[in-house]
PDB file of C-alpha atoms in Angstrom:
ATOM      1  CA  UNK L   1      39.014-341.179 -56.451  1.00 39.00           C
ATOM      2  CA  UNK L   2      42.518-340.275 -55.290  1.00 51.00           C
ATOM      3  CA  UNK L   3      45.135-339.968 -58.112  1.00 53.00           C
ATOM      4  CA  UNK L   4      48.797-341.270 -57.897  1.00 59.00           C
ATOM      5  CA  UNK L   5      50.316-340.291 -55.699  1.00 67.00           C
ATOM      6  CA  UNK L   6      53.403-338.277 -56.258  1.00 76.00           C
ATOM      7  CA  UNK L   7      56.675-339.221 -55.882  1.00 80.00           C
ATOM      8  CA  UNK L   8      59.680-336.931 -54.677  1.00 90.00           C
ATOM      9  CA  UNK L   9      63.376-337.686 -55.148  1.00 95.00           C
ATOM     10  CA  UNK L  10      65.352-337.661 -52.197  1.00 97.00           C
ATOM     11  CA  UNK L  11      69.454-336.434 -52.490  1.00 98.00           C
ATOM     12  CA  UNK L  12      69.898-336.712 -48.980  1.00 98.00           C
ATOM     13  CA  UNK L  13      68.477-338.672 -45.429  1.00 97.00           C
ATOM     14  CA  UNK L  14      70.206-338.994 -42.655  1.00 97.00           C
ATOM     15  CA  UNK L  15      68.319-338.963 -38.394  1.00 95.00           C
ATOM     16  CA  UNK L  16      68.306-335.498 -39.223  1.00 97.00           C
ATOM     17  CA  UNK L  17      68.050-333.206 -42.520  1.00 98.00           C
ATOM     18  CA  UNK L  18      66.015-334.742 -45.682  1.00 98.00           C
ATOM     19  CA  UNK L  19      67.235-333.593 -48.911  1.00 98.00           C
ATOM     20  CA  UNK L  20      64.908-333.289 -52.131  1.00 98.00           C
ATOM     21  CA  UNK L  21      63.971-332.029 -54.729  1.00 98.00           C
ATOM     22  CA  UNK L  22      60.222-330.874 -55.338  1.00 98.00           C
ATOM     23  CA  UNK L  23      58.337-331.201 -58.994  1.00 96.00           C
ATOM     24  CA  UNK L  24      56.439-328.540 -60.060  1.00 96.00           C
ATOM     25  CA  UNK L  25      53.159-328.783 -59.272  1.00 94.00           C
ATOM     26  CA  UNK L  26      53.855-329.895 -55.605  1.00 96.00           C
ATOM     27  CA  UNK L  27      53.123-327.508 -52.959  1.00 96.00           C
ATOM     28  CA  UNK L  28      55.328-327.643 -50.112  1.00 97.00           C
ATOM     29  CA  UNK L  29      53.243-327.204 -47.535  1.00 95.00           C
ATOM     30  CA  UNK L  30      49.438-326.164 -46.309  1.00 90.00           C
ATOM     31  CA  UNK L  31      47.937-327.624 -49.302  1.00 90.00           C
ATOM     32  CA  UNK L  32      44.154-327.380 -49.340  1.00 90.00           C
ATOM     33  CA  UNK L  33      42.591-330.466 -47.372  1.00 87.00           C
ATOM     34  CA  UNK L  34      42.981-333.439 -49.608  1.00 86.00           C
ATOM     35  CA  UNK L  35      45.827-331.889 -52.329  1.00 91.00           C
ATOM     36  CA  UNK L  36      48.867-333.709 -51.781  1.00 94.00           C
ATOM     37  CA  UNK L  37      52.691-331.712 -50.290  1.00 96.00           C
ATOM     38  CA  UNK L  38      56.114-332.432 -49.549  1.00 97.00           C
ATOM     39  CA  UNK L  39      54.818-332.228 -45.793  1.00 96.00           C
ATOM     40  CA  UNK L  40      52.414-335.122 -45.967  1.00 94.00           C
ATOM     41  CA  UNK L  41      54.247-337.247 -48.260  1.00 94.00           C
ATOM     42  CA  UNK L  42      57.018-336.858 -45.890  1.00 95.00           C
ATOM     43  CA  UNK L  43      54.679-337.041 -42.682  1.00 92.00           C
ATOM     44  CA  UNK L  44      53.038-339.723 -44.148  1.00 90.00           C
ATOM     45  CA  UNK L  45      56.474-342.466 -44.911  1.00 89.00           C
ATOM     46  CA  UNK L  46      56.721-345.788 -42.671  1.00 85.00           C
ATOM     47  CA  UNK L  47      56.803-345.698 -39.967  1.00 81.00           C
ATOM     48  CA  UNK L  48      54.712-342.471 -39.855  1.00 77.00           C
ATOM     49  CA  UNK L  49      53.826-339.691 -37.929  1.00 81.00           C
ATOM     50  CA  UNK L  50      58.007-338.288 -38.959  1.00 86.00           C
ATOM     51  CA  UNK L  51      58.284-334.634 -37.295  1.00 94.00           C
ATOM     52  CA  UNK L  52      58.522-333.097 -40.881  1.00 96.00           C
ATOM     53  CA  UNK L  53      60.473-329.205 -40.229  1.00 97.00           C
ATOM     54  CA  UNK L  54      60.121-327.052 -43.119  1.00 97.00           C
ATOM     55  CA  UNK L  55      62.561-324.659 -42.820  1.00 97.00           C
ATOM     56  CA  UNK L  56      62.299-323.162 -46.334  1.00 96.00           C
ATOM     57  CA  UNK L  57      59.937-322.911 -49.311  1.00 96.00           C
ATOM     58  CA  UNK L  58      58.826-323.074 -53.020  1.00 97.00           C
ATOM     59  CA  UNK L  59      56.454-321.714 -54.222  1.00 96.00           C
ATOM     60  CA  UNK L  60      54.185-325.088 -56.065  1.00 95.00           C
ATOM     61  CA  UNK L  61      55.194-324.305 -59.104  1.00 96.00           C
ATOM     62  CA  UNK L  62      58.624-323.781 -59.094  1.00 98.00           C
ATOM     63  CA  UNK L  63      61.415-327.086 -59.272  1.00 97.00           C
ATOM     64  CA  UNK L  64      64.514-328.022 -57.533  1.00 98.00           C
ATOM     65  CA  UNK L  65      66.219-328.269 -54.070  1.00 98.00           C
ATOM     66  CA  UNK L  66      64.585-328.369 -50.881  1.00 98.00           C
ATOM     67  CA  UNK L  67      66.326-329.345 -47.366  1.00 98.00           C
ATOM     68  CA  UNK L  68      63.390-329.997 -44.764  1.00 98.00           C
ATOM     69  CA  UNK L  69      63.998-330.623 -40.842  1.00 98.00           C
ATOM     70  CA  UNK L  70      63.806-334.301 -39.376  1.00 97.00           C
ATOM     71  CA  UNK L  71      63.562-333.003 -35.775  1.00 97.00           C
ATOM     72  CA  UNK L  72      62.705-330.341 -33.588  1.00 98.00           C
ATOM     73  CA  UNK L  73      66.450-329.294 -33.073  1.00 98.00           C
ATOM     74  CA  UNK L  74      67.404-329.658 -36.463  1.00 98.00           C
ATOM     75  CA  UNK L  75      64.298-327.217 -37.032  1.00 98.00           C
ATOM     76  CA  UNK L  76      65.624-324.215 -35.577  1.00 98.00           C
ATOM     77  CA  UNK L  77      69.175-324.989 -36.096  1.00 98.00           C
ATOM     78  CA  UNK L  78      68.207-324.549 -39.938  1.00 98.00           C
ATOM     79  CA  UNK L  79      65.789-321.493 -40.342  1.00 97.00           C
ATOM     80  CA  UNK L  80      68.259-319.920 -37.846  1.00 97.00           C
ATOM     81  CA  UNK L  81      71.127-320.419 -40.959  1.00 97.00           C
ATOM     82  CA  UNK L  82      68.198-319.077 -43.764  1.00 96.00           C
ATOM     83  CA  UNK L  83      67.976-316.007 -41.298  1.00 94.00           C
ATOM     84  CA  UNK L  84      71.133-315.197 -40.963  1.00 94.00           C
ATOM     85  CA  UNK L  85      72.268-315.757 -44.286  1.00 95.00           C
ATOM     86  CA  UNK L  86      74.099-318.454 -44.211  1.00 96.00           C
ATOM     87  CA  UNK L  87      73.126-320.794 -46.749  1.00 97.00           C
ATOM     88  CA  UNK L  88      74.097-320.789 -50.102  1.00 98.00           C
ATOM     89  CA  UNK L  89      71.159-320.689 -52.747  1.00 98.00           C
ATOM     90  CA  UNK L  90      72.036-321.171 -56.416  1.00 98.00           C
ATOM     91  CA  UNK L  91      68.703-321.161 -59.083  1.00 98.00           C
ATOM     92  CA  UNK L  92      68.512-321.647 -63.011  1.00 98.00           C
ATOM     93  CA  UNK L  93      65.413-320.032 -64.339  1.00 98.00           C
ATOM     94  CA  UNK L  94      64.506-318.969 -68.577  1.00 98.00           C
ATOM     95  CA  UNK L  95      62.874-315.910 -69.468  1.00 98.00           C
ATOM     96  CA  UNK L  96      61.928-314.218 -71.852  1.00 97.00           C
ATOM     97  CA  UNK L  97      63.150-310.672 -73.235  1.00 89.00           C
ATOM     98  CA  UNK L  98      65.993-308.798 -72.860  1.00 86.00           C
ATOM     99  CA  UNK L  99      68.473-309.228 -69.510  1.00 90.00           C
ATOM    100  CA  UNK L 100      69.282-306.274 -68.193  1.00 87.00           C
ATOM    101  CA  UNK L 101      72.881-306.784 -68.154  1.00 90.00           C
ATOM    102  CA  UNK L 102      75.738-308.535 -71.383  1.00 91.00           C
ATOM    103  CA  UNK L 103      75.805-311.744 -71.201  1.00 92.00           C
ATOM    104  CA  UNK L 104      78.237-313.213 -67.920  1.00 92.00           C
ATOM    105  CA  UNK L 105      77.939-309.804 -66.809  1.00 95.00           C
ATOM    106  CA  UNK L 106      76.810-310.029 -63.192  1.00 95.00           C
ATOM    107  CA  UNK L 107      74.173-308.147 -62.207  1.00 94.00           C
ATOM    108  CA  UNK L 108      73.201-306.765 -58.488  1.00 95.00           C
ATOM    109  CA  UNK L 109      69.259-306.056 -57.807  1.00 95.00           C
ATOM    110  CA  UNK L 110      68.015-304.297 -54.192  1.00 94.00           C
ATOM    111  CA  UNK L 111      64.899-303.993 -54.696  1.00 93.00           C
ATOM    112  CA  UNK L 112      62.122-303.159 -52.221  1.00 92.00           C
ATOM    113  CA  UNK L 113      58.418-305.585 -52.252  1.00 93.00           C
ATOM    114  CA  UNK L 114      55.679-305.926 -50.880  1.00 90.00           C
ATOM    115  CA  UNK L 115      52.590-309.035 -50.691  1.00 88.00           C
ATOM    116  CA  UNK L 116      50.239-308.848 -52.307  1.00 85.00           C
ATOM    117  CA  UNK L 117      47.556-311.109 -50.782  1.00 76.00           C
ATOM    118  CA  UNK L 118      43.941-309.729 -51.940  1.00 75.00           C
ATOM    119  CA  UNK L 119      45.542-310.993 -55.643  1.00 74.00           C
ATOM    120  CA  UNK L 120      47.616-314.132 -53.904  1.00 84.00           C
ATOM    121  CA  UNK L 121      51.108-311.788 -55.207  1.00 89.00           C
ATOM    122  CA  UNK L 122      53.707-309.618 -54.575  1.00 92.00           C
ATOM    123  CA  UNK L 123      54.620-306.042 -56.303  1.00 90.00           C
ATOM    124  CA  UNK L 124      57.681-304.027 -56.224  1.00 87.00           C
ATOM    125  CA  UNK L 125      57.667-300.362 -54.020  1.00 88.00           C
ATOM    126  CA  UNK L 126      59.396-297.876 -55.314  1.00 77.00           C
ATOM    127  CA  UNK L 127      61.193-298.294 -58.425  1.00 75.00           C
ATOM    128  CA  UNK L 128      63.770-301.595 -59.547  1.00 80.00           C
ATOM    129  CA  UNK L 129      66.959-300.954 -57.604  1.00 67.00           C
ATOM    130  CA  UNK L 130      65.617-298.646 -55.477  1.00 64.00           C
ATOM    131  CA  UNK L 131      66.451-300.923 -51.785  1.00 61.00           C
ATOM    132  CA  UNK L 132      68.553-300.164 -48.917  1.00 52.00           C
ATOM    133  CA  UNK L 133      70.239-303.212 -47.701  1.00 52.00           C
ATOM    134  CA  UNK L 134      68.692-305.001 -44.439  1.00 52.00           C
ATOM    135  CA  UNK L 135      70.360-306.825 -41.102  1.00 51.00           C
ATOM    136  CA  UNK L 136      70.345-310.648 -41.826  1.00 50.00           C
ATOM    137  CA  UNK L 137      68.472-311.148 -38.777  1.00 43.00           C
ATOM    138  CA  UNK L 138      65.610-309.425 -40.254  1.00 48.00           C
ATOM    139  CA  UNK L 139      64.979-311.834 -43.059  1.00 50.00           C
ATOM    140  CA  UNK L 140      62.424-314.475 -42.529  1.00 49.00           C
ATOM    141  CA  UNK L 141      63.010-317.306 -45.143  1.00 51.00           C
ATOM    142  CA  UNK L 142      60.180-319.078 -44.530  1.00 49.00           C
ATOM    143  CA  UNK L 143      57.997-316.451 -45.175  1.00 46.00           C
ATOM    144  CA  UNK L 144      56.069-315.330 -41.962  1.00 46.00           C
ATOM    145  CA  UNK L 145      57.574-312.587 -41.447  1.00 49.00           C
ATOM    146  CA  UNK L 146      57.123-310.423 -44.447  1.00 53.00           C
ATOM    147  CA  UNK L 147      53.533-309.594 -42.915  1.00 55.00           C
ATOM    148  CA  UNK L 148      50.408-308.752 -44.772  1.00 60.00           C
ATOM    149  CA  UNK L 149      51.779-305.842 -46.670  1.00 72.00           C
ATOM    150  CA  UNK L 150      54.530-305.106 -44.932  1.00 83.00           C
ATOM    151  CA  UNK L 151      57.873-303.677 -47.384  1.00 89.00           C
ATOM    152  CA  UNK L 152      60.567-305.697 -46.895  1.00 91.00           C
ATOM    153  CA  UNK L 153      63.315-305.785 -49.070  1.00 92.00           C
ATOM    154  CA  UNK L 154      65.032-308.352 -51.719  1.00 94.00           C
ATOM    155  CA  UNK L 155      68.680-309.192 -52.584  1.00 95.00           C
ATOM    156  CA  UNK L 156      69.564-311.092 -55.520  1.00 96.00           C
ATOM    157  CA  UNK L 157      72.819-312.083 -58.540  1.00 97.00           C
ATOM    158  CA  UNK L 158      72.444-312.374 -61.238  1.00 97.00           C
ATOM    159  CA  UNK L 159      73.596-313.556 -64.883  1.00 96.00           C
ATOM    160  CA  UNK L 160      72.478-314.784 -68.915  1.00 96.00           C
ATOM    161  CA  UNK L 161      74.293-317.991 -69.361  1.00 95.00           C
ATOM    162  CA  UNK L 162      72.993-318.267 -73.050  1.00 95.00           C
ATOM    163  CA  UNK L 163      70.552-316.745 -74.710  1.00 94.00           C
ATOM    164  CA  UNK L 164      68.336-318.640 -77.794  1.00 92.00           C
ATOM    165  CA  UNK L 165      65.389-316.927 -79.650  1.00 90.00           C
ATOM    166  CA  UNK L 166      63.647-314.929 -77.699  1.00 92.00           C
ATOM    167  CA  UNK L 167      64.513-316.478 -74.548  1.00 96.00           C
ATOM    168  CA  UNK L 168      67.564-316.700 -71.834  1.00 96.00           C
ATOM    169  CA  UNK L 169      68.307-318.829 -69.646  1.00 97.00           C
ATOM    170  CA  UNK L 170      69.348-317.389 -66.145  1.00 97.00           C
ATOM    171  CA  UNK L 171      71.573-317.636 -63.601  1.00 97.00           C
ATOM    172  CA  UNK L 172      70.107-316.651 -59.809  1.00 98.00           C
ATOM    173  CA  UNK L 173      71.810-316.558 -56.638  1.00 98.00           C
ATOM    174  CA  UNK L 174      69.391-314.860 -53.923  1.00 98.00           C
ATOM    175  CA  UNK L 175      70.425-313.528 -50.462  1.00 95.00           C
ATOM    176  CA  UNK L 176      66.983-313.318 -49.444  1.00 94.00           C
ATOM    177  CA  UNK L 177      64.212-315.385 -49.226  1.00 92.00           C
ATOM    178  CA  UNK L 178      61.183-313.798 -49.880  1.00 93.00           C
ATOM    179  CA  UNK L 179      57.566-315.096 -50.962  1.00 92.00           C
ATOM    180  CA  UNK L 180      58.030-314.472 -55.268  1.00 95.00           C
ATOM    181  CA  UNK L 181      61.131-312.526 -54.922  1.00 96.00           C
ATOM    182  CA  UNK L 182      63.051-313.959 -57.994  1.00 97.00           C
ATOM    183  CA  UNK L 183      59.714-314.333 -60.146  1.00 98.00           C
ATOM    184  CA  UNK L 184      58.503-310.242 -59.369  1.00 96.00           C
ATOM    185  CA  UNK L 185      62.024-309.164 -59.543  1.00 97.00           C
ATOM    186  CA  UNK L 186      62.674-311.012 -63.099  1.00 97.00           C
ATOM    187  CA  UNK L 187      59.154-309.566 -64.283  1.00 96.00           C
ATOM    188  CA  UNK L 188      59.782-306.226 -63.488  1.00 95.00           C
ATOM    189  CA  UNK L 189      62.688-305.821 -65.308  1.00 95.00           C
ATOM    190  CA  UNK L 190      60.998-306.777 -68.409  1.00 95.00           C
ATOM    191  CA  UNK L 191      62.663-310.483 -68.581  1.00 96.00           C
ATOM    192  CA  UNK L 192      59.763-312.889 -66.867  1.00 98.00           C
ATOM    193  CA  UNK L 193      59.952-316.707 -66.471  1.00 98.00           C
ATOM    194  CA  UNK L 194      58.866-318.483 -69.219  1.00 98.00           C
ATOM    195  CA  UNK L 195      55.357-319.858 -67.745  1.00 97.00           C
ATOM    196  CA  UNK L 196      55.027-317.384 -64.748  1.00 98.00           C
ATOM    197  CA  UNK L 197      51.476-315.271 -66.247  1.00 97.00           C
ATOM    198  CA  UNK L 198      51.070-314.495 -62.866  1.00 96.00           C
ATOM    199  CA  UNK L 199      54.301-312.374 -63.396  1.00 96.00           C
ATOM    200  CA  UNK L 200      53.095-310.695 -67.150  1.00 96.00           C
ATOM    201  CA  UNK L 201      54.769-314.007 -68.869  1.00 97.00           C
ATOM    202  CA  UNK L 202      53.594-314.416 -72.472  1.00 97.00           C
ATOM    203  CA  UNK L 203      55.308-318.489 -73.237  1.00 96.00           C
ATOM    204  CA  UNK L 204      53.591-321.172 -71.590  1.00 94.00           C
ATOM    205  CA  UNK L 205      55.102-323.688 -70.068  1.00 94.00           C
ATOM    206  CA  UNK L 206      54.185-327.407 -69.851  1.00 88.00           C
ATOM    207  CA  UNK L 207      55.570-327.293 -65.883  1.00 86.00           C
ATOM    208  CA  UNK L 208      55.192-324.635 -63.744  1.00 92.00           C
ATOM    209  CA  UNK L 209      56.556-322.197 -64.861  1.00 98.00           C
ATOM    210  CA  UNK L 210      60.809-322.295 -65.642  1.00 98.00           C
ATOM    211  CA  UNK L 211      62.545-321.510 -62.562  1.00 98.00           C
ATOM    212  CA  UNK L 212      64.412-324.087 -61.177  1.00 98.00           C
ATOM    213  CA  UNK L 213      66.410-324.572 -57.592  1.00 98.00           C
ATOM    214  CA  UNK L 214      69.287-326.401 -59.068  1.00 97.00           C
ATOM    215  CA  UNK L 215      71.608-326.111 -56.175  1.00 98.00           C
ATOM    216  CA  UNK L 216      71.425-325.596 -52.215  1.00 98.00           C
ATOM    217  CA  UNK L 217      74.659-325.462 -49.006  1.00 98.00           C
ATOM    218  CA  UNK L 218      74.077-325.635 -45.580  1.00 98.00           C
ATOM    219  CA  UNK L 219      76.155-326.185 -42.466  1.00 98.00           C
ATOM    220  CA  UNK L 220      74.642-329.412 -41.391  1.00 98.00           C
ATOM    221  CA  UNK L 221      72.787-328.987 -37.969  1.00 96.00           C
ATOM    222  CA  UNK L 222      74.073-331.481 -35.204  1.00 96.00           C
ATOM    223  CA  UNK L 223      77.522-331.636 -37.208  1.00 96.00           C
ATOM    224  CA  UNK L 224      78.082-328.702 -38.683  1.00 96.00           C
ATOM    225  CA  UNK L 225      79.625-329.695 -41.782  1.00 97.00           C
ATOM    226  CA  UNK L 226      79.187-328.394 -44.948  1.00 98.00           C
ATOM    227  CA  UNK L 227      76.590-330.040 -47.427  1.00 98.00           C
ATOM    228  CA  UNK L 228      75.961-329.503 -50.641  1.00 98.00           C
ATOM    229  CA  UNK L 229      72.431-330.466 -53.094  1.00 98.00           C
ATOM    230  CA  UNK L 230      72.646-329.978 -56.265  1.00 97.00           C
ATOM    231  CA  UNK L 231      69.629-331.301 -59.039  1.00 96.00           C
ATOM    232  CA  UNK L 232      69.759-330.760 -62.078  1.00 94.00           C
ATOM    233  CA  UNK L 233      66.772-329.027 -64.144  1.00 94.00           C
ATOM    234  CA  UNK L 234      63.727-331.280 -65.021  1.00 94.00           C
ATOM    235  CA  UNK L 235      62.700-333.074 -67.926  1.00 93.00           C
ATOM    236  CA  UNK L 236      60.574-330.903 -69.534  1.00 93.00           C
ATOM    237  CA  UNK L 237      63.550-327.914 -69.829  1.00 94.00           C
ATOM    238  CA  UNK L 238      65.334-330.263 -71.606  1.00 92.00           C
ATOM    239  CA  UNK L 239      62.711-330.479 -73.841  1.00 93.00           C
ATOM    240  CA  UNK L 240      61.233-326.996 -74.679  1.00 94.00           C
ATOM    241  CA  UNK L 241      65.285-325.588 -74.758  1.00 94.00           C
ATOM    242  CA  UNK L 242      67.734-328.458 -75.130  1.00 93.00           C
ATOM    243  CA  UNK L 243      70.063-325.371 -76.010  1.00 91.00           C
ATOM    244  CA  UNK L 244      69.584-323.981 -73.256  1.00 93.00           C
ATOM    245  CA  UNK L 245      70.294-326.996 -71.512  1.00 90.00           C
ATOM    246  CA  UNK L 246      72.480-327.583 -73.453  1.00 88.00           C
ATOM    247  CA  UNK L 247      74.730-324.787 -71.733  1.00 82.00           C
ATOM    248  CA  UNK L 248      73.810-326.466 -68.371  1.00 81.00           C
ATOM    249  CA  UNK L 249      75.388-329.630 -68.883  1.00 71.00           C
ATOM    250  CA  UNK L 250      78.422-328.120 -70.433  1.00 67.00           C
ATOM    251  CA  UNK L 251      79.120-326.532 -66.828  1.00 67.00           C
ATOM    252  CA  UNK L 252      78.153-329.335 -64.881  1.00 58.00           C
ATOM    253  CA  UNK L 253      74.900-328.564 -63.274  1.00 61.00           C
TER     254      UNK L 253
END
């Protein structure tokens, strides 16, 4: 017997785009038969057979803001924004270990990475920070342009907002959208995301991994007006790490 249907919070919707908060544990799309995903949940909304254009993805274990197109034209316009890196993305993560920069100081990371499909993960190519930038047209946010094992570059700015014992709250501003990018870039610097056993984390986490897409800014696919969507970290974060989540509240996030 199937369990209860997942519930996704809608924070913005019009005729062309919907912004939602994906819970940890729910795949974005391409889930096995019988497994719900953001795609299947939106497709099944009344009156049914809704066009659903997946223009960006969050790993199943990750929570946070996700935009989805409701028309083919909107999907093309939004995909173009991600491809050319005009979308503003802000993530929060709780990480283990010692972050390699002082509190509040931005670190700028350019890495080369590639997918290892046989192990369902990605790996660093060369040393951390050993990549040059690549032109925006070479990016592919939805994941189709990385190829199987083809090296690509990944860029993110990161800083620690607060430390508490053996963990830290980190703010991340990625410009590229590689598969497992933030998970890998943090792990290779000795600070894996809490709960992310695939990338070396020791500490467990009750809801996926402690990575959350907190804010997203893009241009409306038809009008061009700026849309900014935000979602606070899930309740599981507040239960496990109240001191770190207090820093989020203090910043108004």
